[in-house]
Coordinates of C-alpha atoms in Angstrom, one line a residue:
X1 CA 23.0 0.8 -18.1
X2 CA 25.6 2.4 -20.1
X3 CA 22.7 5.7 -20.7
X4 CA 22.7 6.1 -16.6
X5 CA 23.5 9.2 -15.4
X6 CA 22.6 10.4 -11.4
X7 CA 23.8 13.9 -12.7
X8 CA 26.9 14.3 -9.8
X9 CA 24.2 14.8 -7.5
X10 CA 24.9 11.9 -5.1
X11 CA 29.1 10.6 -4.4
X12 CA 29.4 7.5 -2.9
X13 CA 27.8 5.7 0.2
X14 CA 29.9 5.8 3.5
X15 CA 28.6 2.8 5.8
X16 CA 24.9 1.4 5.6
X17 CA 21.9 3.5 3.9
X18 CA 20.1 3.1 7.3
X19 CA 17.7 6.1 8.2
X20 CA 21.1 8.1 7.9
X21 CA 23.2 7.7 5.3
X22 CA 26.3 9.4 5.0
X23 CA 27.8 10.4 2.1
X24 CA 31.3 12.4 0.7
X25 CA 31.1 12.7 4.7
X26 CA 27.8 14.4 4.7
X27 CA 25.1 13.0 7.1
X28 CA 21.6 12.9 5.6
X29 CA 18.2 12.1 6.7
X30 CA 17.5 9.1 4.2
X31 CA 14.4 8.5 2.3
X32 CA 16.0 7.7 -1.1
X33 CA 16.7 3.7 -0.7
X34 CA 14.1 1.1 0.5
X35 CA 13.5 0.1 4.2
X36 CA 11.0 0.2 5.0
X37 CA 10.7 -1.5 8.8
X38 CA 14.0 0.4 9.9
X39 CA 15.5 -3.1 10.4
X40 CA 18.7 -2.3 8.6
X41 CA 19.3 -0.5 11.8
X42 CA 18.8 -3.6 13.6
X43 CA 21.4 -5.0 16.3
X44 CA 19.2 -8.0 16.3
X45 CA 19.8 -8.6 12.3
X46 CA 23.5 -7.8 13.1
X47 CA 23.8 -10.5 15.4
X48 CA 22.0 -13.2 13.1
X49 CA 24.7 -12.6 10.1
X50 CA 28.0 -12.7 12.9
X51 CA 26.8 -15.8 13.8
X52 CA 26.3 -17.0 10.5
X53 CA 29.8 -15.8 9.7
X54 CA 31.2 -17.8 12.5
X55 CA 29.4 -21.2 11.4
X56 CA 29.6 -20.9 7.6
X57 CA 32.3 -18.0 6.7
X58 CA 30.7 -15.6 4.3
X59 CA 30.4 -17.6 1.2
X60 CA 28.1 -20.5 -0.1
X61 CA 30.6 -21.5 -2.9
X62 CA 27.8 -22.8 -5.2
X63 CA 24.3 -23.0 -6.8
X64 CA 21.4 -25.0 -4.5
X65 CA 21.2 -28.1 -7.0
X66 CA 25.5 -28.6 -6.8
X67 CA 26.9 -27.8 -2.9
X68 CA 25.6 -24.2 -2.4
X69 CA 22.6 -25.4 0.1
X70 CA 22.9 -24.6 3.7
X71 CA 20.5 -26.0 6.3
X72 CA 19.8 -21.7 6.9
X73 CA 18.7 -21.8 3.2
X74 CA 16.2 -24.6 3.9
X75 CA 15.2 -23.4 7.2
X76 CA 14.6 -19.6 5.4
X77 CA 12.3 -21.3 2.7
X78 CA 10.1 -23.7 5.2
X79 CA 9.8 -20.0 7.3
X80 CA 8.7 -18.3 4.6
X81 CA 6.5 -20.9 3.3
X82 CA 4.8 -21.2 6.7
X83 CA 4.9 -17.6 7.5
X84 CA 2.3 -17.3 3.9
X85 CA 0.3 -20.6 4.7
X86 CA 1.7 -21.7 1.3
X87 CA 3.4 -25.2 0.9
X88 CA 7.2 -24.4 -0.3
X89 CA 9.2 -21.9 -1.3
X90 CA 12.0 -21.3 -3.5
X91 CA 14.7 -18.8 -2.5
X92 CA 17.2 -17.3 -5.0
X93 CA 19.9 -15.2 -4.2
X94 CA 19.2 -12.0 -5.8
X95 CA 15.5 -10.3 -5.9
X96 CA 15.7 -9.8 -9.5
X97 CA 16.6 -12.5 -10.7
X98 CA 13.8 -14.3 -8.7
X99 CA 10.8 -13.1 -11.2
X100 CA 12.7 -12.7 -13.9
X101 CA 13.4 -16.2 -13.5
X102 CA 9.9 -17.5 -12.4
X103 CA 7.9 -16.5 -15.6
X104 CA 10.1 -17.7 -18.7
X105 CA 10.4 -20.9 -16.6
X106 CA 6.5 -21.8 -17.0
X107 CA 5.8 -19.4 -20.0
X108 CA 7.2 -20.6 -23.5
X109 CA 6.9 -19.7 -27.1
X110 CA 3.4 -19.9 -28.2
X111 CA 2.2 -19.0 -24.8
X112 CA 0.3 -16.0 -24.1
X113 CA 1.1 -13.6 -21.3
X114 CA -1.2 -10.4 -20.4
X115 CA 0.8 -7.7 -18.0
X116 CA 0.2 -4.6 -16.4
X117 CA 1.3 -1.9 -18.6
X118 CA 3.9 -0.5 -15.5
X119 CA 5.0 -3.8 -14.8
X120 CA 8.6 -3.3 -13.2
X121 CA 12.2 -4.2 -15.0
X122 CA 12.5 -7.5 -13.6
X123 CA 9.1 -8.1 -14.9
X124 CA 9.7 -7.1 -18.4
X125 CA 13.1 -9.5 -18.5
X126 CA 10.9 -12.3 -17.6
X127 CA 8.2 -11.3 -20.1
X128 CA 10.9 -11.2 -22.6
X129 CA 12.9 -14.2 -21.9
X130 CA 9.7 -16.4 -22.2
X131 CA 9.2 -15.5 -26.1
X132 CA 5.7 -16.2 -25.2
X133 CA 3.0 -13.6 -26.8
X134 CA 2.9 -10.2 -24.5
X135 CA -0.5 -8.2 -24.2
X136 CA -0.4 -5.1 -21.8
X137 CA -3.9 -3.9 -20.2
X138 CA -3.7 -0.7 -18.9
X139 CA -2.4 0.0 -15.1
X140 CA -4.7 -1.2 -12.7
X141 CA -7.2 -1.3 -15.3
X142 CA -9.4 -4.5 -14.2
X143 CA -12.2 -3.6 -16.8
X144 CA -9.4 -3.5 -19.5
X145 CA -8.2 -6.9 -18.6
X146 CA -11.5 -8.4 -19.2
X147 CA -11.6 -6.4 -22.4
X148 CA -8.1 -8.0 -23.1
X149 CA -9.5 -11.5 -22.0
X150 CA -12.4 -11.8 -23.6
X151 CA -11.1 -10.8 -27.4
X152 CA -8.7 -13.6 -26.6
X153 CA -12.0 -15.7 -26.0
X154 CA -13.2 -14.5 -29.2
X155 CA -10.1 -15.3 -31.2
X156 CA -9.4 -18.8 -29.5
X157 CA -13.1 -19.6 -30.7
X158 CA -12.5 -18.8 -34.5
X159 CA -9.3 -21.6 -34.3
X160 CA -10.0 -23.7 -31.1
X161 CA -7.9 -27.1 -32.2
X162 CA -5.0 -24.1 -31.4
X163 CA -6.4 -22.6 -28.6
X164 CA -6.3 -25.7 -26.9
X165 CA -2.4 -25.8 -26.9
X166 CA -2.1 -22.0 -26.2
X167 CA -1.3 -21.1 -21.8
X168 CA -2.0 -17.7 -20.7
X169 CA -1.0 -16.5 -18.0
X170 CA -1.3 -12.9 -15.6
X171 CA 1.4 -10.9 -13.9
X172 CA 0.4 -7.7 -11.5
X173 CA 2.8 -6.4 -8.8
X174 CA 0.6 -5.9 -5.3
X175 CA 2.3 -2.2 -5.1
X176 CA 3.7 -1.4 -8.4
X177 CA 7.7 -0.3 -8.0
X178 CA 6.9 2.3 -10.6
X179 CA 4.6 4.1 -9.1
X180 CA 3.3 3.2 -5.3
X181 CA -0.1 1.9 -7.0
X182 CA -2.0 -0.5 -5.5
X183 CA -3.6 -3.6 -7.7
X184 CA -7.4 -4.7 -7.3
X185 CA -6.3 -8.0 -6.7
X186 CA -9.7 -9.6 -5.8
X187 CA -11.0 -8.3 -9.1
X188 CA -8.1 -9.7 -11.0
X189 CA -8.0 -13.0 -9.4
X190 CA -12.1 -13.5 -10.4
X191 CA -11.3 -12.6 -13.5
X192 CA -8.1 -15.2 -13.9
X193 CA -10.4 -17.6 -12.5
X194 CA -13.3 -17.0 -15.1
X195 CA -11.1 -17.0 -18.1
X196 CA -9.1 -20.2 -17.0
X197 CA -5.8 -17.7 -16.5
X198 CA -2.7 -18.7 -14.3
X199 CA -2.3 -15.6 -12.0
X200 CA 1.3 -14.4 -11.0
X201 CA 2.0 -11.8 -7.9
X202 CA 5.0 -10.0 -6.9
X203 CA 4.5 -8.8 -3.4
X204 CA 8.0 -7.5 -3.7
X205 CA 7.1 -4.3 -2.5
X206 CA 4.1 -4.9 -0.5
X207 CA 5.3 -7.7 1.4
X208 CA 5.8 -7.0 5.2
X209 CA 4.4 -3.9 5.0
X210 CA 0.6 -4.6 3.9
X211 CA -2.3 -7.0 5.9
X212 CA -2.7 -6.3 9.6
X213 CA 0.5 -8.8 10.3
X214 CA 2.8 -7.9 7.4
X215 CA 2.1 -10.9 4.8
X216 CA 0.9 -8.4 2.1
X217 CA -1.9 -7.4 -0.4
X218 CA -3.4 -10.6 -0.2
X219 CA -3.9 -10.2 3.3
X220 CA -4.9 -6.6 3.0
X221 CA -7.9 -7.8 0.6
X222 CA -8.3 -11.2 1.9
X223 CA -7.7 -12.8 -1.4
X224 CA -7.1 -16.4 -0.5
X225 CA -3.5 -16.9 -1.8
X226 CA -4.3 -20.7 -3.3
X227 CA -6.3 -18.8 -6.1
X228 CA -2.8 -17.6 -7.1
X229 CA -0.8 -19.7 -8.8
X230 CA 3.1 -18.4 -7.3
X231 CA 3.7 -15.1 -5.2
X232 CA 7.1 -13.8 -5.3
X233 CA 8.4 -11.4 -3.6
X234 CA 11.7 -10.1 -1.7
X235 CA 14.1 -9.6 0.9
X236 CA 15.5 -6.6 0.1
X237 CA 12.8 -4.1 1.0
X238 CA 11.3 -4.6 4.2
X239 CA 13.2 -7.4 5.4
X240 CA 16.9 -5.4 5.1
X241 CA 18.3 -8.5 3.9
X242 CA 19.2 -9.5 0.0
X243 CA 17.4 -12.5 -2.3
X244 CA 14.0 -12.9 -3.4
X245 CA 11.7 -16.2 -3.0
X246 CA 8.8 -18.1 -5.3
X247 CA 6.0 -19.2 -2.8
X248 CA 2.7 -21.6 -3.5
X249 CA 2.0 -25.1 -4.4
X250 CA 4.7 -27.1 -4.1
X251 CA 4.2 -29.0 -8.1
X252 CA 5.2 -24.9 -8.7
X253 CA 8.1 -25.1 -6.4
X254 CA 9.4 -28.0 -7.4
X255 CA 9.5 -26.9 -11.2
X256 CA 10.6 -23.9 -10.0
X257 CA 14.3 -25.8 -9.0
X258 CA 14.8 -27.6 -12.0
X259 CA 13.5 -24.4 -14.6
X260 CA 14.4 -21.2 -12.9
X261 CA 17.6 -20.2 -14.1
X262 CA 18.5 -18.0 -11.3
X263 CA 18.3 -20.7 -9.3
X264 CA 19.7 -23.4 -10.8
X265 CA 23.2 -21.7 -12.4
X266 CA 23.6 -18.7 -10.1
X267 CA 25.7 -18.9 -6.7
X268 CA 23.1 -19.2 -3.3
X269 CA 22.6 -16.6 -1.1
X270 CA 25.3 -16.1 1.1
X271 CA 24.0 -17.8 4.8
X272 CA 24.7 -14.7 7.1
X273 CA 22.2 -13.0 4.7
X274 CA 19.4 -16.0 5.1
X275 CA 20.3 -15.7 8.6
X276 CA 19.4 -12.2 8.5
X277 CA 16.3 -12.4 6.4
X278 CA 15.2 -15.6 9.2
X279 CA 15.6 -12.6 12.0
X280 CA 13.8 -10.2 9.9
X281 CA 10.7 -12.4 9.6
X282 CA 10.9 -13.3 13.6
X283 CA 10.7 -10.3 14.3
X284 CA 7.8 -9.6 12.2
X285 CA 5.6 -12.5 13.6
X286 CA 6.7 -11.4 16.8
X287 CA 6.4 -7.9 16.8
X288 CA 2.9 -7.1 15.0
X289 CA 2.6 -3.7 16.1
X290 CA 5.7 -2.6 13.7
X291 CA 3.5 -3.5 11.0
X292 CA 1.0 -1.2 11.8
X293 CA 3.2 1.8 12.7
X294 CA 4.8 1.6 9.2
X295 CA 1.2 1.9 7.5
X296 CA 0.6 4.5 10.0
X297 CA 3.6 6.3 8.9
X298 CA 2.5 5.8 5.4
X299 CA -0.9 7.4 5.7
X300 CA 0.7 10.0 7.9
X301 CA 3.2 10.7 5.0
X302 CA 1.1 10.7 2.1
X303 CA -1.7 13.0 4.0
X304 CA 1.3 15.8 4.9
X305 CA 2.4 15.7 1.1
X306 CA -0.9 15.8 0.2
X307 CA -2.0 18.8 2.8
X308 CA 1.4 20.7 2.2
X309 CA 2.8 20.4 -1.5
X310 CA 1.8 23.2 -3.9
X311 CA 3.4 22.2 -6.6
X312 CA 3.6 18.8 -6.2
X313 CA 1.0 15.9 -5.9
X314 CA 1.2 12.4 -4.7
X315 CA 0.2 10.0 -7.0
X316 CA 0.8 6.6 -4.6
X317 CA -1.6 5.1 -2.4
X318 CA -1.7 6.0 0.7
X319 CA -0.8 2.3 2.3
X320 CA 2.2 2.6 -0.1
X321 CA 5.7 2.4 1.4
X322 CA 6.8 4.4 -2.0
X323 CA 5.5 7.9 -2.3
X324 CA 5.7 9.3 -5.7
X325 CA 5.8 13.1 -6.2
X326 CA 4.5 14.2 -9.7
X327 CA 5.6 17.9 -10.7
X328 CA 2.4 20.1 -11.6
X329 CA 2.6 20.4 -15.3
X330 CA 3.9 17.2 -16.1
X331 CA 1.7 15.9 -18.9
X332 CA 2.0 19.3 -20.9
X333 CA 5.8 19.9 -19.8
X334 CA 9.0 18.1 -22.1
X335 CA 10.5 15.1 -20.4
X336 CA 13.6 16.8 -19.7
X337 CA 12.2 20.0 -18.4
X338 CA 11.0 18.2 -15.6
X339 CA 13.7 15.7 -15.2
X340 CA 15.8 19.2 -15.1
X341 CA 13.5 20.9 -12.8
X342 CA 12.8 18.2 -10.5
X343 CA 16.8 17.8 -10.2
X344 CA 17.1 21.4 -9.0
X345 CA 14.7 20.5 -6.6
X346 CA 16.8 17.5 -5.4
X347 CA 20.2 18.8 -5.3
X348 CA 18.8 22.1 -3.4
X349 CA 17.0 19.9 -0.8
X350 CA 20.2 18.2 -0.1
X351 CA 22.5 21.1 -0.2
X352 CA 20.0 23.3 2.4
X353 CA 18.2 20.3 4.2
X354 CA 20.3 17.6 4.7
X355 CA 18.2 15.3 3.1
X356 CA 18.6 12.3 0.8
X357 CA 16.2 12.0 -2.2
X358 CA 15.9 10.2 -5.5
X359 CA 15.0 10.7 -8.9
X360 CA 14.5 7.4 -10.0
X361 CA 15.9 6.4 -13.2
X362 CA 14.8 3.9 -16.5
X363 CA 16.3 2.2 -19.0
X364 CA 14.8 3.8 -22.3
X365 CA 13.8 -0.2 -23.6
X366 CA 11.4 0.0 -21.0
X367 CA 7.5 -0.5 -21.5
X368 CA 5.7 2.3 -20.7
X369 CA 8.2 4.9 -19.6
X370 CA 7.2 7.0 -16.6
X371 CA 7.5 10.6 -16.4
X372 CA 10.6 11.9 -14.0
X373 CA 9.1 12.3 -10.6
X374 CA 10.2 12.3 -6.9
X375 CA 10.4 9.1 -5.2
X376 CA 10.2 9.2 -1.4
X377 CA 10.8 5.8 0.4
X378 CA 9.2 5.5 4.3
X379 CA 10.8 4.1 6.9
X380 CA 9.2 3.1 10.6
X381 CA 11.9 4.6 12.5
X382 CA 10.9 8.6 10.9
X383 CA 8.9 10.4 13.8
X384 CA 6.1 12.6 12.4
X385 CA 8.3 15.4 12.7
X386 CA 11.0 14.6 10.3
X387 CA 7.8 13.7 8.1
X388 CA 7.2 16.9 8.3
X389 CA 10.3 18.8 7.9
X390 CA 10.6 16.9 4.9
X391 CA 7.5 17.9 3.5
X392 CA 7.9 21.5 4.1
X393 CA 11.9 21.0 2.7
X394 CA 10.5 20.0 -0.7
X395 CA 7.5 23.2 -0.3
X396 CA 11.0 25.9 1.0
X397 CA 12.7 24.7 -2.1
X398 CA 9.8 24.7 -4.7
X399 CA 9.3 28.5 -3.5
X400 CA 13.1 29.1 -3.2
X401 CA 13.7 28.6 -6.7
X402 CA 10.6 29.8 -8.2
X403 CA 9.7 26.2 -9.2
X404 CA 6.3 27.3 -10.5
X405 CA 7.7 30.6 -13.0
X406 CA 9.8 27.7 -14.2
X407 CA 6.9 25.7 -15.1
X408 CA 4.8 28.4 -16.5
X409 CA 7.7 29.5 -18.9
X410 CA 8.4 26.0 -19.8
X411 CA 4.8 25.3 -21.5
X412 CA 4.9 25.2 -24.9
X413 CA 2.5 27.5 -26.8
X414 CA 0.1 25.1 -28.0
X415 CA -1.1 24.9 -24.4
X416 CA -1.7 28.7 -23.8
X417 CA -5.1 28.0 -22.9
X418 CA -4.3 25.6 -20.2
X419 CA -1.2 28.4 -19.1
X420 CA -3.8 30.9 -18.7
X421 CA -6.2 28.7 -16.3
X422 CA -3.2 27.5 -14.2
X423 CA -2.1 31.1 -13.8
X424 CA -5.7 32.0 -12.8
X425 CA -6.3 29.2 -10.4
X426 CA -2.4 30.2 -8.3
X427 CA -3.2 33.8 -8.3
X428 CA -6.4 32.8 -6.5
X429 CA -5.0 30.3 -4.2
X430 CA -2.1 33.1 -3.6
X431 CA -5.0 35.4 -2.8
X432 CA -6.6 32.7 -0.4
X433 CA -3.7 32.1 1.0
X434 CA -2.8 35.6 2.1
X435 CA -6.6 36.2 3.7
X436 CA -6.0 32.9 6.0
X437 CA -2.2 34.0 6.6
X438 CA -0.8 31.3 4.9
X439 CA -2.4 28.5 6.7
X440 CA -3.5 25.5 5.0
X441 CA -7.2 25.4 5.2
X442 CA -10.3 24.4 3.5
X443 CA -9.9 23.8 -0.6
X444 CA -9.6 26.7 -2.2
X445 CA -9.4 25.8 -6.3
X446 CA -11.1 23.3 -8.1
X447 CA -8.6 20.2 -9.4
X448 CA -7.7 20.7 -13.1
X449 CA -7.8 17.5 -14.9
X450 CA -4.8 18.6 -17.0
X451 CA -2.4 19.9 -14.2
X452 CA -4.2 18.6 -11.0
X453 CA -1.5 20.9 -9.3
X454 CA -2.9 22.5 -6.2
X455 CA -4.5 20.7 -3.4
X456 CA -5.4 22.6 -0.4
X457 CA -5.7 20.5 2.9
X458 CA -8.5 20.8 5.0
X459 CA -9.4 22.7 8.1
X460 CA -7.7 20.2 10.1
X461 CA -6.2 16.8 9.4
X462 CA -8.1 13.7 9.7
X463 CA -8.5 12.7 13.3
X464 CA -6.3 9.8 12.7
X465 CA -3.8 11.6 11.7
X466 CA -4.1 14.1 14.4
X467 CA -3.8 11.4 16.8
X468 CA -0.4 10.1 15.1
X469 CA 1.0 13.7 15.3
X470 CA 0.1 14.2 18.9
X471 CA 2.4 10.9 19.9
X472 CA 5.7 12.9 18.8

């Protein structure tokens, strides 16, 4: 991490990064770190780690396997287990370390492994640490997968005494940490099925925020979770806790505690934090209707991006807690052009608006290397108005600063075609714009399959959405 660099936008964190955070003493409205169900605001959660404090002080002095269990530990995995309709679960004390872990403790040398190509960092360690053979299909790409799979087929049949000792496996995030993308999980999972694959999930992101009661993307599709051979996923998103978990048969589990080196040589999770993440996912059971006010806040918020953002698009799914904002121009502009440009957009944001966003950073070793983009994380307790103002912060700024003369000077000559029909397309939505005095309307320019920069909402938002705004 020694290339990191947050550009002196940000100093350091005063207190929790709840839905304020404040910072140098600065209070801002905070959409820049994940969580997602506002329950790092929680008195309840709180509570649950005092008391945990008071029984067990604040350490658990070990790994599981030596003297680092806790009955909280045990009571945490049997919840979680239960809470998925899965048999046992394997909790490790850091949400990284949980996948990372999982994978190179079933995958070997020889093995073969196919991945999403925007499979996150903790992903990639795995991938890496197993040796085993790594073949990326493209993102969300269930037709290349079965390309992928069946030249496999075709290659195991030209030397099958070898085939026969070779596993394969398939690892797919249910809302990819990269970029708010959802998987086609039932798709994948017939095809794992048909080609004799073991399936891996990480629900890290879409856990307790997708299905009608919170248990994720396999309950959003209805993708019966024993066709998948371990879901992981973790507590530091939604729950407002820290650790992350294996879940599914309990032959995986149990491998899981001998072979997982996260969990077998690393130091358990502290108990006031399982004692938090146990409160987390009461409340959850308990409280359905959070569940669907943070996926109504998500549709809300991707719908206002979408309906007020000139020179910005979303590329996330709507049902994603992650909202990523592409610049226009990205895939003709230099990588640090943008990374400049959607920097100035940042800092002037903070500076005039009071509120907290990210750029979010990679490692240059990683697979498949996203362009810089705005990263805008929900949380449950944001009314529809501070959706809004932050929508229309990002537009105030983007204008402010002349985001798009920026863009235009920054093409590089070889695209002067594609200049010309970008300038032609915001002259006429400027045009459009002035005859309907400036209010968002009917689409006024056609989408450009190089830019894709200016969406223009409709007369009126969806009724849905409507009816979300007129609660406020």
């Amino acid at each position: 991490m020694e290339s990191y660099d947050n550009g002196g936008i940000w100093g350091p964190i005063t207190g929790r990064p709840g839905k304020t955070v404040e910072i140098d003493g600065e209070k801002y409205l905070n959409v820049a770190t994940h969580n997602y169900l506002g329950l790092l605001d929680s008195q309840e959660l709180d509570d649950a780690a005092e008391q945990c404090i008071r029984r067990y002080g604040v350490g658990s002095c070990g790994p599981r396997g030596f003297y680092g269990t806790v009955d909280v530990h045990i009571e945490l995995e049997e919840k979680i287990a239960r809470f998925l309709n899965l048999e046992e679960t394997a909790l490790y004390s850091y949400g990284f370390a949980a996948v990372a872990s999982a994978i190179p403790s079933y995958a070997k040398a020889g093995d073969i492994i196919f991945a999403d190509e925007q499979v996150s960092y903790p992903i990639q360690r795995g991938l890496a640490a197993s040796r085993s053979s790594i073949i990326y299909f493209k993102h969300n790409s269930w037709e290349n997968l079965q390309e992928e799979l069946e030249k496999q087929r075709e290659t195991d049949k030209k030397n099958a005494k070898k085939a026969k000792t070779i596993r394969r496996f398939c690892v797919v995030e249910g809302i990819y940490t990269k970029s708010g993308t959802m998987c086609p999980l039932k798709e994948v999972t017939d095809l794992c099925k048909q080609y004799k694959v073991r399936l891996f999930v990480d629900e890290s992101i879409s856990f307790g925020v997708l299905g009608r009661t919170g248990r994720g993307l396999t309950e959003h599709l209805d993708v019966d979770r024993k066709d998948i051979d371990f879901i992981s996923g973790s507590l530091e998103h939604s729950c407002a806790s820290f650790g992350g978990f294996i879940v599914g048969p309990s032959y995986v589990v149990d491998h899981q505690r001998i072979s997982g080196l996260g969990y077998c040589f690393s130091a358990s999770l502290p108990p006031l934090l399982a004692g938090s993440g146990i409160k987390a996912l009461e409340i959850i059971e308990q409280s359905p209707e959070i569940i669907q006010d943070v996926q109504d806040k998500c549709v809300y918020m991707h719908q206002t991006f979408m309906n007020k953002l000139t020179f910005f698009r979303v590329t996330s799914h709507e049902l994603s807690p992650l909202k990523f904002l592409s610049l226009v121009g990205s895939k003709v502009l230099a990588y640090d052009v943008i990374k400049d440009l959607i920097e100035q957009v940042i800092i002037h944001v903070k500076e005039h608006h009071k509120i907290a966003l990210v750029q979010p950073y990679y490692l240059e070793s990683e697979h498949e290397l996203p362009l810089p983009s705005i990263r805008v994380s929900i949380n449950r307790l944001l009314t529809y108005k501070e959706i809004d103002s932050i929508a229309a912060a990002i537009e105030d700024v983007s204008n402010s600063i002349n985001l798009y003369d920026s863009v235009i000077s920054n093409i590089p000559t070889q695209f002067e075609e594609t200049k010309a029909d970008m300038i032609k397309s915001y002259e006429a939505y400027l045009k459009w714009k002035q005859q309907n005095n400036g209010i968002t309307g009917k689409e006024a320019l056609e989408q450009d399959e190089v830019f894709e920069p200016l969406e223009i909402a409709e007369d009126s938002a969806p009724k849905k959405i409507a009816d979300l705004h007129s609660r406020n």
